[in-house]
Every structure is written in C-alpha cells, then in structure tokens.
Coordinates of C-alpha atoms in Angstrom, one line a residue:
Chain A
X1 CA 104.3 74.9 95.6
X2 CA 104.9 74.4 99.3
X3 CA 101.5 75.4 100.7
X4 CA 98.3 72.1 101.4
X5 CA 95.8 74.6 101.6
X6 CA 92.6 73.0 101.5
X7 CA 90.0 75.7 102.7
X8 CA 89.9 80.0 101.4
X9 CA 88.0 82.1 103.1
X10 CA 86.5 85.6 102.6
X11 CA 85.2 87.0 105.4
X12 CA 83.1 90.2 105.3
X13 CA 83.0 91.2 108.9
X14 CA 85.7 91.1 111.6
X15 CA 83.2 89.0 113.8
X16 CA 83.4 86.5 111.2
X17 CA 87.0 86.4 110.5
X18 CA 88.4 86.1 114.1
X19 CA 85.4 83.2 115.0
X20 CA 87.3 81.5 111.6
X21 CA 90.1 81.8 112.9
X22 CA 89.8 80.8 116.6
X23 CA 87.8 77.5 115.0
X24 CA 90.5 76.4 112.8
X25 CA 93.5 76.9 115.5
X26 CA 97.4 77.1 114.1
X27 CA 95.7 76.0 111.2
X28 CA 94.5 78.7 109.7
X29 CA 96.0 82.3 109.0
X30 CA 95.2 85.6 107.7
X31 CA 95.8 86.5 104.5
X32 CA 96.4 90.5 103.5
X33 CA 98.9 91.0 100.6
X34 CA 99.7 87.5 100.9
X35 CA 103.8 88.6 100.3
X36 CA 105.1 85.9 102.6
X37 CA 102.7 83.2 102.4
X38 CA 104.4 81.5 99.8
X39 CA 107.8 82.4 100.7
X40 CA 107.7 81.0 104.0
X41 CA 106.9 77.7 103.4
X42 CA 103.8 77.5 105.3
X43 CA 103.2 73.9 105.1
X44 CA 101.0 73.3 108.4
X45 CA 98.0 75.7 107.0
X46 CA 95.4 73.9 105.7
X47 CA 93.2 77.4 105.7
X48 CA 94.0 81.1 104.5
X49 CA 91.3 83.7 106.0
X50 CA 91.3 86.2 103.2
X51 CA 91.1 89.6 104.3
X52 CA 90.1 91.7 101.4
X53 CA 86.5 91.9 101.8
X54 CA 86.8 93.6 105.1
X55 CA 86.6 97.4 104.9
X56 CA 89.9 98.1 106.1
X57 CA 91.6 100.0 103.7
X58 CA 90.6 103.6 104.4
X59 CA 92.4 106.5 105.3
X60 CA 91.0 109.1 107.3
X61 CA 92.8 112.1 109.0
X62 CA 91.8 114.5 112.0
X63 CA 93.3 117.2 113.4
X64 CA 95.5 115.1 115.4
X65 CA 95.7 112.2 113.9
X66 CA 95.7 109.7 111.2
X67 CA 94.0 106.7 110.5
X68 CA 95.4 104.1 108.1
X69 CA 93.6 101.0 108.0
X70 CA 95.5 98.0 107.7
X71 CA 95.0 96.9 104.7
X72 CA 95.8 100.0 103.0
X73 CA 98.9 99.2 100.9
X74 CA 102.8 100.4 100.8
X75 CA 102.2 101.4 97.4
X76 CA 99.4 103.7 98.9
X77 CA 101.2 105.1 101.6
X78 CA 103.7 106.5 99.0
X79 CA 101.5 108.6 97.3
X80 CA 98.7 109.1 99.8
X81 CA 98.1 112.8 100.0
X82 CA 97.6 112.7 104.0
X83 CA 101.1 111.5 104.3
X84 CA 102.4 114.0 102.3
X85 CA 103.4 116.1 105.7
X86 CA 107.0 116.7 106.6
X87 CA 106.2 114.9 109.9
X88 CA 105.2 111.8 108.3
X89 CA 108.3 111.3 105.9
X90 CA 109.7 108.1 107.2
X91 CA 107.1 106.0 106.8
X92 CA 106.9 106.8 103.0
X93 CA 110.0 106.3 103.0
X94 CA 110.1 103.3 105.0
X95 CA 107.2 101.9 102.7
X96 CA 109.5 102.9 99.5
X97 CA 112.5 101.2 100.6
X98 CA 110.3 97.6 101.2
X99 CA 111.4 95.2 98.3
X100 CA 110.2 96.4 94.7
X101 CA 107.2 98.0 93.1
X102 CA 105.0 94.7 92.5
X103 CA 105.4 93.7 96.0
X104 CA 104.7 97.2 97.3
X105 CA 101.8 97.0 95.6
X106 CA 100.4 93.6 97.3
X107 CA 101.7 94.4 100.8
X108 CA 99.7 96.2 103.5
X109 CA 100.4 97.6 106.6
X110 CA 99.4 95.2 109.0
X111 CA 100.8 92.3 106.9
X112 CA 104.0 93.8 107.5
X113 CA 103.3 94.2 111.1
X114 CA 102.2 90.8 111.6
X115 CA 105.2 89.3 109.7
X116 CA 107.9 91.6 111.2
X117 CA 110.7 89.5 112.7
X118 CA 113.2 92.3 113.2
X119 CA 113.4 92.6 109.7
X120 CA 111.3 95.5 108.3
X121 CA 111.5 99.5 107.9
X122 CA 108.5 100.3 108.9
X123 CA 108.3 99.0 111.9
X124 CA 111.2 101.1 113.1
X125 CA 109.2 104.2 111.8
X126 CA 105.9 103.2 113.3
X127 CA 107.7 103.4 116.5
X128 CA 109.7 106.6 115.9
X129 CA 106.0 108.6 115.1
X130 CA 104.1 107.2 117.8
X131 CA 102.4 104.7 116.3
X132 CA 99.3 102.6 118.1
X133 CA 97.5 99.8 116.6
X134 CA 93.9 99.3 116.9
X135 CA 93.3 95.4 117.3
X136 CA 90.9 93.1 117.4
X137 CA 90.8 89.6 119.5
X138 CA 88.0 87.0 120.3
X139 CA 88.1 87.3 124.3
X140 CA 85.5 84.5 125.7
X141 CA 83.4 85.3 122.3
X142 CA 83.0 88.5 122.1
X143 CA 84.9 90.3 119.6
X144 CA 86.9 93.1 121.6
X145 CA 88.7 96.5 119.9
X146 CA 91.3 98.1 121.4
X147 CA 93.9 100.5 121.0
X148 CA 97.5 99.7 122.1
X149 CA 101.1 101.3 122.0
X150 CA 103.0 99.3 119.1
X151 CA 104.2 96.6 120.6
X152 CA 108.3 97.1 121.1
X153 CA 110.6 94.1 121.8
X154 CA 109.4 90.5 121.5
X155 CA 107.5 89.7 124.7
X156 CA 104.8 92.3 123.5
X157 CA 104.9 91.1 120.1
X158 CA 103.7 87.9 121.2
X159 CA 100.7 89.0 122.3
X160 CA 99.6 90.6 119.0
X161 CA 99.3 86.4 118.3
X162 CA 95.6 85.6 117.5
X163 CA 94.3 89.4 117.0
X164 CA 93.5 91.2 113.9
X165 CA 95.3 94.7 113.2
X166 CA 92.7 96.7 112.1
X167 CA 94.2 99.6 111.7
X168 CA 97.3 102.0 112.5
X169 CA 96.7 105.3 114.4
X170 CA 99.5 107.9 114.0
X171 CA 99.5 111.4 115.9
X172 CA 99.8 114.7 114.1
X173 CA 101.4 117.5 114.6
X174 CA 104.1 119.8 113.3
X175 CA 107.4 118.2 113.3
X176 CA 109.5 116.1 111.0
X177 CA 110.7 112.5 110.7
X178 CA 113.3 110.8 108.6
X179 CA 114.2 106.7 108.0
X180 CA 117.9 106.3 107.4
X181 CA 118.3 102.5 106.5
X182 CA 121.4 100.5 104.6
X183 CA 120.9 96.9 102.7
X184 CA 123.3 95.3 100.8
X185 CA 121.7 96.2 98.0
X186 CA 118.5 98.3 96.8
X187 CA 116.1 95.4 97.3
X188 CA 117.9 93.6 100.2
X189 CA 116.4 94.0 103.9
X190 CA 118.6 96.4 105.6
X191 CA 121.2 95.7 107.9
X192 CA 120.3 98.2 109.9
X193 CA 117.6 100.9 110.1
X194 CA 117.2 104.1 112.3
X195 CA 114.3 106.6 112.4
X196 CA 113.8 109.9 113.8
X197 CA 111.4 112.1 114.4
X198 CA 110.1 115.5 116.1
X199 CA 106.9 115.4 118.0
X200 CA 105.0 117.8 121.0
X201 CA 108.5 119.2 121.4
X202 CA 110.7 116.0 121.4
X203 CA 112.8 113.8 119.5
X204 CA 111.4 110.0 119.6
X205 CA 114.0 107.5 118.2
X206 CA 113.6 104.2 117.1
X207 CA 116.2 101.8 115.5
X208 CA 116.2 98.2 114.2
X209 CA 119.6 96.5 114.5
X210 CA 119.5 93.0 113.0
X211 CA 121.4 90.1 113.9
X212 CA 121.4 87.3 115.8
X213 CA 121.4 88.4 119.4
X214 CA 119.6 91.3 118.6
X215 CA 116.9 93.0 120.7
X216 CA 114.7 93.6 118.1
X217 CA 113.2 96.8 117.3
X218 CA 114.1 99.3 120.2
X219 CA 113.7 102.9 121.2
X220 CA 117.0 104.8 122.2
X221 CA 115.9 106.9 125.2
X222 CA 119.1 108.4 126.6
X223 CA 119.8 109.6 122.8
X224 CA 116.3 110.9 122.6
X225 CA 116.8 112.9 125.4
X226 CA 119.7 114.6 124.3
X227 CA 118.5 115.6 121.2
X228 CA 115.5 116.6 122.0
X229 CA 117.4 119.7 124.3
X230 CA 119.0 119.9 120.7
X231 CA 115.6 121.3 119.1
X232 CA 115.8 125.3 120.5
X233 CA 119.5 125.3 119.4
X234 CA 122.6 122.5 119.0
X235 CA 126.2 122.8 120.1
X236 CA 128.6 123.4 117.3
X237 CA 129.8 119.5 117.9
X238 CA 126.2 118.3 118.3
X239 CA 126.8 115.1 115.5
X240 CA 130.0 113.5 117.5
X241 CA 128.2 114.0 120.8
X242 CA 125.2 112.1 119.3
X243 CA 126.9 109.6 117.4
X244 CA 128.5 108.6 121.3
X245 CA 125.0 108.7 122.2
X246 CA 123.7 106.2 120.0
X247 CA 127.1 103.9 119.8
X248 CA 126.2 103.8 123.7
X249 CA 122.3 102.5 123.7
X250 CA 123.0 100.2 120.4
X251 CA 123.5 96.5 120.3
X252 CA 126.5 95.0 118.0
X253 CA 124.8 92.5 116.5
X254 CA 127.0 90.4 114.2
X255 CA 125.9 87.8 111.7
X256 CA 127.4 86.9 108.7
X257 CA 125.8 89.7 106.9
X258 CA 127.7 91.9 109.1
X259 CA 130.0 92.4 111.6
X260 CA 128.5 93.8 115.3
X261 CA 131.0 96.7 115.2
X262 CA 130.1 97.6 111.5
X263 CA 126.6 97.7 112.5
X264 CA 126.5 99.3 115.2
X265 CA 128.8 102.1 113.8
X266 CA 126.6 102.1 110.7
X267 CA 123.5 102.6 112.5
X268 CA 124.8 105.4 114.9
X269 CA 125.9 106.8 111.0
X270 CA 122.4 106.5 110.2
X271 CA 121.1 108.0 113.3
X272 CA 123.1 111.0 112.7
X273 CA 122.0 111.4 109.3
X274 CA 118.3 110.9 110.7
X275 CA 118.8 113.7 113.2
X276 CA 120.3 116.1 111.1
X277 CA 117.2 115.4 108.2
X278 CA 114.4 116.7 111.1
X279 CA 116.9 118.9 112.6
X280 CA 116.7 121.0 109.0
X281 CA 120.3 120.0 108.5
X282 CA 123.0 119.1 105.8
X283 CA 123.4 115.0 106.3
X284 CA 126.8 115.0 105.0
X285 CA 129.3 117.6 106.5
Chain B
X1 CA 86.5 75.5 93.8
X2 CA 85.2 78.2 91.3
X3 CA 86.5 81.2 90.9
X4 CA 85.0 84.3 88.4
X5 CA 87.5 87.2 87.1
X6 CA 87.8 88.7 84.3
X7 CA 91.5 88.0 82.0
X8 CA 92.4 89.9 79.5
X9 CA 89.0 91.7 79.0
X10 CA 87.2 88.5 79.4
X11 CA 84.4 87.4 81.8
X12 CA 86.0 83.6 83.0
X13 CA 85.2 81.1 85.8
X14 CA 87.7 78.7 86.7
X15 CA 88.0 75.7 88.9
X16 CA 90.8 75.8 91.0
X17 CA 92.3 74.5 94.0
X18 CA 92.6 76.2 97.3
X19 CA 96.2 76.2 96.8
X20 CA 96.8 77.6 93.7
X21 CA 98.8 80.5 92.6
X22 CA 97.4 82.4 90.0
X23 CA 100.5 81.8 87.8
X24 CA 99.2 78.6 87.8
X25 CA 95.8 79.1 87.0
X26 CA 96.8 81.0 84.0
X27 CA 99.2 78.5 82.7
X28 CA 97.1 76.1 82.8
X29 CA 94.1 78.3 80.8
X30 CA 97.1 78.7 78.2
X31 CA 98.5 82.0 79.1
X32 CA 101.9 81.0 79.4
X33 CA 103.7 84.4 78.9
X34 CA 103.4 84.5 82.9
X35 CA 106.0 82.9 84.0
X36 CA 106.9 80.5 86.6
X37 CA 110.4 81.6 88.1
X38 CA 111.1 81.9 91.5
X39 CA 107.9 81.8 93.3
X40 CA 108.9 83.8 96.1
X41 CA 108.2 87.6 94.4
X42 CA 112.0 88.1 93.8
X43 CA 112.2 87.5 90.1
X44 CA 109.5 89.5 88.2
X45 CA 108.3 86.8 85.4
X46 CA 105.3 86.1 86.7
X47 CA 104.7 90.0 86.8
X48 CA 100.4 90.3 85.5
X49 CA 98.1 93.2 85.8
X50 CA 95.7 92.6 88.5
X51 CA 93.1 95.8 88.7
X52 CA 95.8 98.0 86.7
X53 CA 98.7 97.4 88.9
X54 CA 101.5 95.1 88.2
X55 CA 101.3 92.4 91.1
X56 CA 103.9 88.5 91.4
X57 CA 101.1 86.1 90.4
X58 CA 103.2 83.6 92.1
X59 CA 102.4 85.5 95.3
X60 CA 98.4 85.9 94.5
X61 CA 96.3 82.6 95.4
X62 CA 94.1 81.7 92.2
X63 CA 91.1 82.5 95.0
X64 CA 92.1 86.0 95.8
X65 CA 92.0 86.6 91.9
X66 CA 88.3 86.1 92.5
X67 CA 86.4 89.5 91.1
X68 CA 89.4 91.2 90.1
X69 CA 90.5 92.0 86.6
X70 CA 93.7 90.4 85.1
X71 CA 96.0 91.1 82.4
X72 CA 98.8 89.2 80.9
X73 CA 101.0 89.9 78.6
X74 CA 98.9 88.3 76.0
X75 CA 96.7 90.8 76.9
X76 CA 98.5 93.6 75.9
X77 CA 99.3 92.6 72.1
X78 CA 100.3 89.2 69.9
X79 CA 102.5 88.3 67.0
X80 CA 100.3 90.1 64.5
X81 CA 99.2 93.2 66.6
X82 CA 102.2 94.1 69.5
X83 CA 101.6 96.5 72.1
X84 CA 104.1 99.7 71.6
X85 CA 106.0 98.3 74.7
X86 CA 106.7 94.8 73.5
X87 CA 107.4 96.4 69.6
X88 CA 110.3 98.5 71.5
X89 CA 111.8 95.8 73.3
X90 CA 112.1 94.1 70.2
X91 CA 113.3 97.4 68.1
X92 CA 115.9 97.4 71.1
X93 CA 117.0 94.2 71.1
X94 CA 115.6 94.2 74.9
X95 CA 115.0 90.7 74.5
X96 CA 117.6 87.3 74.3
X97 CA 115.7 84.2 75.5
X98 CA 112.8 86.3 76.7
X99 CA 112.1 84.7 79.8
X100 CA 111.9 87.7 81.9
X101 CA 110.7 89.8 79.1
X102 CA 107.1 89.8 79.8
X103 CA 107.1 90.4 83.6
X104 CA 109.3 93.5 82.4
X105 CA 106.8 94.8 79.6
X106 CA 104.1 94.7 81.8
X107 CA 105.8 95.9 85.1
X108 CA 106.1 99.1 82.2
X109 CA 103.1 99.1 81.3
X110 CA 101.6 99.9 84.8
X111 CA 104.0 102.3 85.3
X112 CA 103.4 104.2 81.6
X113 CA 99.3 103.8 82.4
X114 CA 99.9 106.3 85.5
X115 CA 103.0 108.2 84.2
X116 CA 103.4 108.3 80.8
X117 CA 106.6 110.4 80.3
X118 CA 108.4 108.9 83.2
X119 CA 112.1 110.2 84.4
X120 CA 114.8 107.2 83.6
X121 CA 115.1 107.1 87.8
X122 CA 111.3 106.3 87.3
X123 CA 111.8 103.3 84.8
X124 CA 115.0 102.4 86.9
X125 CA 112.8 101.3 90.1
X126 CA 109.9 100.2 88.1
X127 CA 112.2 97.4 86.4
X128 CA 114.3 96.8 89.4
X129 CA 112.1 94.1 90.5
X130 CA 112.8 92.2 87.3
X131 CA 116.1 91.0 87.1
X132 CA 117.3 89.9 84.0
X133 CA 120.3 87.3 83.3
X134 CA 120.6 88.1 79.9
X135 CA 120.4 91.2 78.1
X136 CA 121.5 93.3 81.0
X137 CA 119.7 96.0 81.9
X138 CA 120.3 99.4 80.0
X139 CA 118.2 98.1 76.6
X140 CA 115.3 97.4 78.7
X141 CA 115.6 100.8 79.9
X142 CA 116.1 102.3 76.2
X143 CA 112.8 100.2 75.5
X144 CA 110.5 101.9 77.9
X145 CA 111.5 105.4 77.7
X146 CA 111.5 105.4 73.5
X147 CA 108.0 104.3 73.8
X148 CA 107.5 107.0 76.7
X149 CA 109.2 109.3 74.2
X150 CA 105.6 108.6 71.6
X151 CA 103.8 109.2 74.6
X152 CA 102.1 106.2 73.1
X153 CA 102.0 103.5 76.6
X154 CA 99.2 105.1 78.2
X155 CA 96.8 104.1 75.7
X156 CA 95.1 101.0 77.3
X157 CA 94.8 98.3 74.2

C-alpha cells in the first residue's frame, strides 16, 4: 500500500472535476482506469478525482471523423466496430499490444495519454493518424474546451498539465495504418515502436524510440516525404532506400535495455515493416 | 467511508478507507481467494470480475467498486458445488499450491462468458497475464479449452 489517500471523489460534470482539482493543487489527481496509480507510488496525493461518472466514454463517428471519448477503454477499442477500418489498424493494434487483458480492460485512452512518458504504443499511433485531443482547463474560472494537435515532444506535453482530455478526435478517410513495435517480451513495454499510416494522399510517420536521451515520441518528416511519392508506384529497391531514410531521422538511444545502434536499426526494421503493411505489401521479403 | 456494490450476487455496503484497494476490501469481508500478489497489475491473483470483465483488484480503489458488481472466485463455485472451470483445473492437475489459480479461473471465465469455444491463441493471451511459478503453463491451457470443449463456461452460475 504506498498511496495516503484521504479524500475520493466522483464528479459528475467536468465543471466540477477541474474546480476539484484546481482547489486541491499537486494534491489531487485524476483517476480513469486507475492502472498506474498504485504502481507509481504516488505518495504525495492525498485526493483521487474519479472520473467514471463523467459521460466520456462514447464513440461517435462522422463522415470524417471519429470521436472516442477518453474514457472509452483499450479493451473497447479492440473490438469497437468504428475502428474496424483498414485506416485505423494501428491503434487496435496499439491498444492490443498494451500489457494484458485485465489491464486492457481498466485502462482508457486518455489515462494513457496522461501517463505517457515515452513509453506507450498508442501514443506513437495517435500521432501517425492525426490524432487531436479535445481538452479541458480552468482558465481564470471558466471552464474552457478546446481542440489541439497531440502534443509531440515534451515541451508540449507539459502543457497538457492541469487539463482534462475529454476526448480523442481522429480523421477519416480511405487509407491504411500499421503499428510495428518490439518488447522483450509479449507483455514488456517496447523498445521501440513505429507507426504508419496513409491519409489525404500521404504517408504520416510517427515513431517512439525509448532510451535515455531520447526525444520522445517524434514524427519522421524527411521519411514521410519519401514515401508518400511511394503511394502511385515504388522503385524496385523502395525498402533499402527507406530503411536509410529512417536510420537518418532516428535517435540511437541506448539504455541498458538496449543498445542505441540495435534500436535504431530495429526501429528503421520496424518502419519498413510498417510501410510495406499500408503499402499492400509482403513485410518479410 | 461507505461504499454499496454488489459481490457475488449480493447487495453489500462496506466501510472503507479512501485508500483501499479492493483486494483488500474483500479480504477483509472473507473472500480470500483474491489474492494479494504483486499489487502493481503484473501478476494476475488478485484477478475478480468487476461488471463481467476480469479487472487487478489490486489496481481498483475499494471506492471505485462503488455501484459496480463483483465476483470472486468464491463466486463462481465452493468445495461442494465447483464451477466447470475450477472442476477442470483440478481434473488437469492445473493446480500445485494454487496461489495463482483463482486469478487464472476467473481471467477464463470472462473470457468463456463472451467466447465460449475459444481458439487455444485465444486462451493463450487471456492467461498471459497470470503468470504461474508452478505448474507451468500448458495444463492451465488443457483446463480451459476441455471445459470450452462442453461448451459448458458460458453458463453464468
């Protein structure tokens, strides 16, 4: 038992949950699945904001895009029938490759976006499809929504501090997308992570290199860019001159998981494999 | 505080603390086939129903419990009157000191409510949260699909 809670919380509006949370400082902190509350040792809350009572667990799809509430769980977004488009494969398979069934089942979107530290899948899928994040803050008292790009490199996850993600807003369309990722073993976080996917006649890249020294979650323009003049046809050679590509715009972040040249090598592997998934083409050749 | 939530079919209101873990709450109400492992979601033992799907109770404050149903493992059957699933892991010898055992029986039993002919792959990934130190994993396995086999987890006891 590592937590001194002394106060829970259930909130029914977002009003009330972000003037809860503004009065109770670093003190207090949401509470979604509640995955990591116990497993990293938050000793200096004294109050959990609980955020099941808020209606934020509905998915709703347009023509263009998609609307998954935050709270709407990784067990959901595997067998949600809205994500069941070609386009949208990496984030089911980014929500299948997070830990194990149970915890699937108790983590939510935006608890995994809040926690990310350069650790997760979906993240690095989010970014790859486009994602934006509708929040919510307390600005001078009034409760403000808005809709922002997901934020992509530390400075601009530091300003998702102190807001609510309400929900997840994901463009439609016509392409593909693929997740690529490699742990140690089935239930470890990966080492390294890379996503693809095709969009309004594009290839949008996002990768998650781990490691001490690492960037963080980062887009790969320069790669992007080349295979996106890949979609109307590819050069017999196309995987070696992307695999130089990617080797060129990732970091080698070593730790002593791994070595910086085996992950960087193993994510431009995985990049490949990405690109040839959306492309429509073998992985392995 | 109190809490109201209904375990094993039952209409219950607890005190509890803020801080409390649900695998503490039920411990200490005497259901004490939930576990207490590793309290960090990683080990399975403390594996309960909560509304059907099998959730770490280590992981679920007491307080979030609150209008939810629960089910332990003493929920799904006893000594005199075993659930199918907890008969097979003992007509399997799926079991050795049985710590683990019944975060595993009912991590299968909210996977046979929703499939109840599951592919091996299927029972693979729904038991790979659980690891065991014992038995190994393969009679486990064995357990779940010969009662997938009757057909027979589905039914809700």
């Amino acid at each position: 038992m590592y937590l001194a809670l002394q106060r829970y919380s259930r909130p029914s509006t977002v009003h009330e949950c972000l003037e809860l949370l503004h009065a109770q400082g670093g003190r207090a902190a949401l509470l979604s699945g509640g995955t990591d509350l116990n497993a990293r040792e938050h000793e200096a809350l004294t109050h959990v904001i609980d955020l099941q009572a808020l209606p934020l667990a509905e998915v709703r799809a347009s023509a263009d895009s998609l609307r998954l509430g935050a709270r709407v769980t990784l067990a959901r977004l595997r067998r949600e029938p809205a994500l069941a488009r070609p386009e949208l494969a990496a984030l089911r398979e980014a929500a299948g490759a997070y830990a194990v069934v149970a915890l699937q089942n108790r983590a939510t979107l935006g608890g995994r976006i809040m926690v990310d530290r350069g650790t997760e899948d979906l993240p690095t899928a989010l970014v790859a499809l486009g994602a934006e994040l509708e929040l919510a803050r307390r600005v001078d008292g009034q409760i403000v929504t808005e809709r922002e790009p997901y934020p992509v490199g530390q400075r601009a996850r530091a300003a998702l501090e102190g807001a609510l993600v309400c929900a997840v807003v994901l463009p439609l369309g016509t392409g593909r997308s693929a997740l690529r990722r490699f742990g140690r073993t089935a239930v470890d976080q990966p080492l390294a992570s890379v996503a693809a996917a095709s969009r309004a006649g594009a290839i949008h890249l996002a990768a998650n290199v781990q490691g001490p020294g690492a960037a963080d979650l980062r887009t790969l323009p320069r790669s992007e860019a080349l295979a996106s003049a890949w979609l109307a046809g590819r050069p017999a050679d196309w995987r070696a001159q992307a695999r130089v590509a990617l080797l060129g715009e990732l970091a080698a972040c070593e730790d002593p998981w791994a070595s910086g040249d085996y992950r960087r090598d193993l994510s431009a592997t995985l990049g490949v494999r990405a690109l040839a998934a959306v492309f429509g083409e073998p992985e392995i050749v | 505080m109190k809490i109201e939530l209904k375990v094993n079919g039952k209409d219950v209101a607890w005190d509890c603390a803020p801080h409390e873990f649900l695998t503490e709450a039920l411990r200490r109400h005497g259901l004490l086939g939930t576990k207490r492992g590793c309290e960090s979601g990683d080990c399975g033992a403390c594996s309960v129903l909560l509304d059907g799907e099998e959730v770490p109770s280590c992981l679920v404050l007491a307080a979030q419990a609150a209008g939810h149903e629960v089910t332990t493992s003493e929920g799904l059957g006893d000594f005199a009157a075993p659930h199918p699933l907890q008969q097979a892991f003992v007509d399997h010898t799926a079991i050795q000191c049985g710590f683990c055992t019944p975060g595993m029986v009912i991590a299968a039993k909210a996977l046979l409510d929703v499939e109840p002919r599951p592919s091996e792959h299927a029972v693979r990934e729904c038991l790979a949260g659980h690891p065991c130190r014992c038995t190994g994993y393969v009679k486990p396995i064995q357990a779940v699909l010969a009662v997938a086999a009757t057909n027979a987890g589905g039914e809700a006891r």
